[in-house]
């Protein structure tokens, strides 16, 4: 999901999951995150400036990767 050059919104990420027929919980498990961690990032409760929340945001496409930002 993080292959986009432009950052996605949380609603766009959620819609992509719906179209793919995948749940957020499934994605969290496949990527070794807890369901709560992913939902906190998607719902804006975790600012995702650094750490695990930042990693989640980058993988979901909410934030550009460091390589793209530089």
CSV table of N, CA, C and O in Angstrom, one decimal:
chain,number,residue,atom,x,y,z
A,1,UNK,N,0.8,-1.2,0.0
A,1,UNK,CA,0.0,0.0,0.0
A,1,UNK,C,0.9,1.3,0.0
A,1,UNK,O,0.4,2.3,-0.3
A,2,UNK,N,2.1,1.2,0.4
A,2,UNK,CA,2.9,2.4,0.5
A,2,UNK,C,3.7,2.7,-0.8
A,2,UNK,O,4.7,3.3,-0.7
A,3,UNK,N,3.2,2.2,-1.9
A,3,UNK,CA,3.9,2.4,-3.1
A,3,UNK,C,3.5,3.7,-3.8
A,3,UNK,O,4.1,4.0,-4.8
A,4,UNK,N,2.6,4.4,-3.2
A,4,UNK,CA,2.2,5.7,-3.8
A,4,UNK,C,3.2,6.8,-3.5
A,4,UNK,O,3.8,6.8,-2.4
A,5,UNK,N,3.5,7.6,-4.5
A,5,UNK,CA,4.4,8.7,-4.3
A,5,UNK,C,3.8,9.8,-3.4
A,5,UNK,O,4.5,10.5,-2.7
A,6,UNK,N,2.5,10.0,-3.6
A,6,UNK,CA,1.8,11.0,-2.8
A,6,UNK,C,1.1,10.3,-1.6
A,6,UNK,O,0.6,9.2,-1.7
A,7,UNK,N,1.2,11.0,-0.4
A,7,UNK,CA,0.6,10.5,0.8
A,7,UNK,C,-0.9,10.4,0.6
A,7,UNK,O,-1.5,11.2,0.0
A,8,UNK,N,-1.5,9.3,1.2
A,8,UNK,CA,-2.9,9.1,1.2
A,8,UNK,C,-3.5,9.6,2.4
A,8,UNK,O,-2.9,9.8,3.5
A,9,UNK,N,-4.8,9.8,2.4
A,9,UNK,CA,-5.6,10.2,3.6
A,9,UNK,C,-6.0,8.9,4.3
A,9,UNK,O,-6.0,7.8,3.6
A,10,UNK,N,-6.4,9.0,5.5
A,10,UNK,CA,-6.9,7.8,6.2
A,10,UNK,C,-8.1,7.2,5.6
A,10,UNK,O,-8.2,6.0,5.5
A,11,UNK,N,-9.0,8.1,5.1
A,11,UNK,CA,-10.2,7.6,4.4
A,11,UNK,C,-9.8,6.8,3.1
A,11,UNK,O,-10.4,5.8,2.8
A,12,UNK,N,-8.8,7.3,2.4
A,12,UNK,CA,-8.3,6.6,1.2
A,12,UNK,C,-7.7,5.2,1.5
A,12,UNK,O,-8.0,4.3,0.8
A,13,UNK,N,-7.0,5.2,2.6
A,13,UNK,CA,-6.4,3.9,3.0
A,13,UNK,C,-7.5,2.9,3.4
A,13,UNK,O,-7.5,1.8,3.0
A,14,UNK,N,-8.5,3.4,4.2
A,14,UNK,CA,-9.6,2.5,4.5
A,14,UNK,C,-10.4,2.1,3.3
A,14,UNK,O,-10.8,0.9,3.2
A,15,UNK,N,-10.6,2.9,2.3
A,15,UNK,CA,-11.3,2.6,1.1
A,15,UNK,C,-10.5,1.5,0.3
A,15,UNK,O,-11.1,0.6,-0.2
A,16,UNK,N,-9.2,1.7,0.3
A,16,UNK,CA,-8.3,0.7,-0.4
A,16,UNK,C,-8.5,-0.7,0.3
A,16,UNK,O,-8.5,-1.7,-0.4
A,17,UNK,N,-8.5,-0.7,1.6
A,17,UNK,CA,-8.8,-2.0,2.3
A,17,UNK,C,-10.1,-2.6,1.9
A,17,UNK,O,-10.2,-3.8,1.7
A,18,UNK,N,-11.2,-1.8,1.9
A,18,UNK,CA,-12.5,-2.3,1.5
A,18,UNK,C,-12.5,-2.8,0.1
A,18,UNK,O,-13.0,-3.9,-0.1
A,19,UNK,N,-11.9,-2.1,-0.8
A,19,UNK,CA,-11.8,-2.6,-2.2
A,19,UNK,C,-11.0,-3.9,-2.3
A,19,UNK,O,-11.4,-4.8,-3.2
A,20,UNK,N,-10.0,-4.1,-1.5
A,20,UNK,CA,-9.2,-5.3,-1.6
A,20,UNK,C,-9.8,-6.4,-0.8
A,20,UNK,O,-9.3,-7.6,-0.9
A,21,UNK,N,-10.8,-6.1,0.0
A,21,UNK,CA,-11.5,-7.2,0.8
A,21,UNK,C,-10.6,-7.6,1.9
A,21,UNK,O,-10.7,-8.8,2.4
A,22,UNK,N,-9.8,-6.7,2.4
A,22,UNK,CA,-8.9,-7.0,3.6
A,22,UNK,C,-9.3,-6.2,4.8
A,22,UNK,O,-9.6,-5.0,4.6
A,23,UNK,N,-9.2,-6.7,5.9
A,23,UNK,CA,-9.5,-6.0,7.1
A,23,UNK,C,-8.3,-5.3,7.6
A,23,UNK,O,-7.1,-5.8,7.4
A,24,UNK,N,-8.5,-4.3,8.4
A,24,UNK,CA,-7.3,-3.6,9.0
A,24,UNK,C,-6.6,-4.5,10.0
A,24,UNK,O,-5.4,-4.6,10.1
A,25,UNK,N,-7.4,-5.4,10.7
A,25,UNK,CA,-6.9,-6.3,11.6
A,25,UNK,C,-6.0,-7.3,10.9
A,25,UNK,O,-4.9,-7.7,11.4
A,26,UNK,N,-6.4,-7.8,9.7
A,26,UNK,CA,-5.6,-8.7,8.9
A,26,UNK,C,-4.2,-8.1,8.6
A,26,UNK,O,-3.2,-8.7,8.7
A,27,UNK,N,-4.3,-6.8,8.1
A,27,UNK,CA,-3.1,-6.1,7.7
A,27,UNK,C,-2.2,-5.9,9.0
A,27,UNK,O,-1.0,-6.1,8.8
A,28,UNK,N,-2.7,-5.6,10.1
A,28,UNK,CA,-2.0,-5.4,11.3
A,28,UNK,C,-1.2,-6.7,11.7
A,28,UNK,O,0.0,-6.7,12.0
A,29,UNK,N,-1.9,-7.8,11.6
A,29,UNK,CA,-1.3,-9.1,12.0
A,29,UNK,C,-0.2,-9.5,11.0
A,29,UNK,O,0.9,-9.9,11.4
A,30,UNK,N,-0.5,-9.3,9.7
A,30,UNK,CA,0.5,-9.6,8.6
A,30,UNK,C,1.8,-8.7,8.8
A,30,UNK,O,2.9,-9.2,8.4
A,31,UNK,N,1.7,-7.5,9.4
A,31,UNK,CA,2.8,-6.6,9.5
A,31,UNK,C,3.3,-6.5,10.9
A,31,UNK,O,4.1,-5.6,11.2
A,32,UNK,N,2.9,-7.5,11.8
A,32,UNK,CA,3.4,-7.6,13.2
A,32,UNK,C,3.1,-6.3,14.0
A,32,UNK,O,3.9,-5.9,14.8
A,33,UNK,N,1.9,-5.8,13.8
A,33,UNK,CA,1.4,-4.7,14.7
A,33,UNK,C,0.1,-5.1,15.4
A,33,UNK,O,-0.5,-6.0,14.9
A,34,UNK,N,-0.2,-4.5,16.4
A,34,UNK,CA,-1.5,-4.8,17.0
A,34,UNK,C,-2.6,-4.0,16.3
A,34,UNK,O,-2.3,-2.9,15.7
A,35,UNK,N,-3.8,-4.5,16.4
A,35,UNK,CA,-4.9,-3.8,15.8
A,35,UNK,C,-5.1,-2.4,16.3
A,35,UNK,O,-5.3,-1.5,15.6
A,36,UNK,N,-4.9,-2.3,17.6
A,36,UNK,CA,-5.0,-1.0,18.3
A,36,UNK,C,-4.0,0.0,17.8
A,36,UNK,O,-4.4,1.2,17.5
A,37,UNK,N,-2.8,-0.4,17.6
A,37,UNK,CA,-1.8,0.5,17.1
A,37,UNK,C,-2.1,1.1,15.7
A,37,UNK,O,-2.0,2.3,15.4
A,38,UNK,N,-2.6,0.2,14.8
A,38,UNK,CA,-3.0,0.6,13.5
A,38,UNK,C,-4.2,1.6,13.5
A,38,UNK,O,-4.2,2.6,12.8
A,39,UNK,N,-5.2,1.2,14.3
A,39,UNK,CA,-6.4,2.1,14.4
A,39,UNK,C,-6.1,3.4,15.0
A,39,UNK,O,-6.6,4.5,14.5
A,40,UNK,N,-5.1,3.5,15.9
A,40,UNK,CA,-4.7,4.8,16.5
A,40,UNK,C,-4.1,5.7,15.5
A,40,UNK,O,-4.4,6.9,15.4
A,41,UNK,N,-3.3,5.1,14.6
A,41,UNK,CA,-2.7,5.9,13.5
A,41,UNK,C,-3.8,6.3,12.5
A,41,UNK,O,-3.8,7.5,12.1
A,42,UNK,N,-4.6,5.4,12.1
A,42,UNK,CA,-5.6,5.7,11.1
A,42,UNK,C,-6.6,6.8,11.6
A,42,UNK,O,-7.1,7.6,10.8
A,43,UNK,N,-6.9,6.7,12.9
A,43,UNK,CA,-7.9,7.6,13.4
A,43,UNK,C,-7.3,8.9,14.0
A,43,UNK,O,-8.0,9.8,14.5
A,44,UNK,N,-6.0,9.1,13.8
A,44,UNK,CA,-5.4,10.3,14.2
A,44,UNK,C,-5.1,10.5,15.7
A,44,UNK,O,-4.7,11.5,16.1
A,45,UNK,N,-5.2,9.4,16.4
A,45,UNK,CA,-4.9,9.5,17.9
A,45,UNK,C,-3.5,9.4,18.1
A,45,UNK,O,-3.0,9.9,19.1
A,46,UNK,N,-2.7,8.7,17.2
A,46,UNK,CA,-1.3,8.7,17.3
A,46,UNK,C,-0.7,9.6,16.2
A,46,UNK,O,-1.1,9.5,15.1
A,47,UNK,N,0.1,10.6,16.6
A,47,UNK,CA,0.6,11.6,15.6
A,47,UNK,C,1.5,11.0,14.6
A,47,UNK,O,1.8,11.6,13.5
A,48,UNK,N,2.2,9.9,14.9
A,48,UNK,CA,3.1,9.2,14.0
A,48,UNK,C,4.3,10.0,13.5
A,48,UNK,O,4.7,10.0,12.4
A,49,UNK,N,4.8,10.8,14.5
A,49,UNK,CA,6.0,11.5,14.2
A,49,UNK,C,7.3,10.7,14.2
A,49,UNK,O,8.3,11.0,13.5
A,50,UNK,N,7.3,9.6,15.0
A,50,UNK,CA,8.4,8.7,15.1
A,50,UNK,C,8.0,7.4,15.7
A,50,UNK,O,6.8,7.2,16.1
A,51,UNK,N,8.9,6.5,15.7
A,51,UNK,CA,8.7,5.1,16.3
A,51,UNK,C,7.7,4.3,15.5
A,51,UNK,O,7.6,4.4,14.3
A,52,UNK,N,7.1,3.4,16.3
A,52,UNK,CA,6.2,2.4,15.6
A,52,UNK,C,5.0,3.0,14.9
A,52,UNK,O,4.7,2.6,13.8
A,53,UNK,N,4.5,4.1,15.5
A,53,UNK,CA,3.3,4.7,14.8
A,53,UNK,C,3.8,5.3,13.5
A,53,UNK,O,3.1,5.3,12.5
A,54,UNK,N,5.0,5.9,13.4
A,54,UNK,CA,5.5,6.4,12.2
A,54,UNK,C,5.7,5.3,11.1
A,54,UNK,O,5.4,5.5,10.0
A,55,UNK,N,6.3,4.2,11.6
A,55,UNK,CA,6.5,3.1,10.7
A,55,UNK,C,5.1,2.6,10.1
A,55,UNK,O,5.1,2.3,8.9
A,56,UNK,N,4.1,2.5,10.9
A,56,UNK,CA,2.8,2.1,10.4
A,56,UNK,C,2.3,3.1,9.4
A,56,UNK,O,1.8,2.7,8.3
A,57,UNK,N,2.4,4.4,9.7
A,57,UNK,CA,1.9,5.4,8.8
A,57,UNK,C,2.6,5.3,7.4
A,57,UNK,O,2.0,5.5,6.4
A,58,UNK,N,3.9,5.1,7.4
A,58,UNK,CA,4.7,5.0,6.2
A,58,UNK,C,4.2,3.7,5.4
A,58,UNK,O,4.0,3.8,4.2
A,59,UNK,N,4.1,2.6,6.1
A,59,UNK,CA,3.6,1.4,5.4
A,59,UNK,C,2.2,1.5,4.8
A,59,UNK,O,1.9,0.9,3.8
A,60,UNK,N,1.4,2.2,5.5
A,60,UNK,CA,0.0,2.4,5.0
A,60,UNK,C,-0.1,3.4,3.9
A,60,UNK,O,-1.1,3.5,3.2
A,61,UNK,N,1.0,4.2,3.7
A,61,UNK,CA,1.0,5.2,2.7
A,61,UNK,C,0.5,6.6,3.2
A,61,UNK,O,0.3,7.5,2.4
A,62,UNK,N,0.3,6.7,4.5
A,62,UNK,CA,-0.2,8.0,5.1
A,62,UNK,C,0.9,9.0,5.1
A,62,UNK,O,0.7,10.2,5.1
A,63,UNK,N,2.2,8.6,5.1
A,63,UNK,CA,3.3,9.4,5.1
A,63,UNK,C,4.3,8.9,4.1
A,63,UNK,O,4.4,7.7,3.9
A,64,UNK,N,5.0,9.8,3.4
A,64,UNK,CA,6.0,9.3,2.4
A,64,UNK,C,7.2,8.7,3.2
A,64,UNK,O,7.5,9.1,4.3
A,65,UNK,N,7.9,7.7,2.6
A,65,UNK,CA,9.0,7.1,3.2
A,65,UNK,C,10.1,8.2,3.3
A,65,UNK,O,10.1,9.1,2.6
A,66,UNK,N,11.1,7.9,4.1
A,66,UNK,CA,12.2,8.9,4.3
A,66,UNK,C,13.0,9.0,2.9
A,66,UNK,O,13.4,10.1,2.6
A,67,UNK,N,13.1,8.0,2.2
A,67,UNK,CA,13.8,8.1,0.9
A,67,UNK,C,13.0,9.0,-0.1
A,67,UNK,O,13.6,9.7,-0.8
A,68,UNK,N,11.7,9.0,0.0
A,68,UNK,CA,10.9,9.8,-0.9
A,68,UNK,C,10.9,11.3,-0.4
A,68,UNK,O,10.8,12.2,-1.2
A,69,UNK,N,11.0,11.5,0.9
A,69,UNK,CA,10.9,12.8,1.5
A,69,UNK,C,12.2,13.6,1.2
A,69,UNK,O,12.2,14.8,1.2
A,70,UNK,N,13.3,12.9,1.1
A,70,UNK,CA,14.6,13.5,0.9
A,70,UNK,C,14.9,14.1,-0.4
A,70,UNK,O,14.3,13.9,-1.4
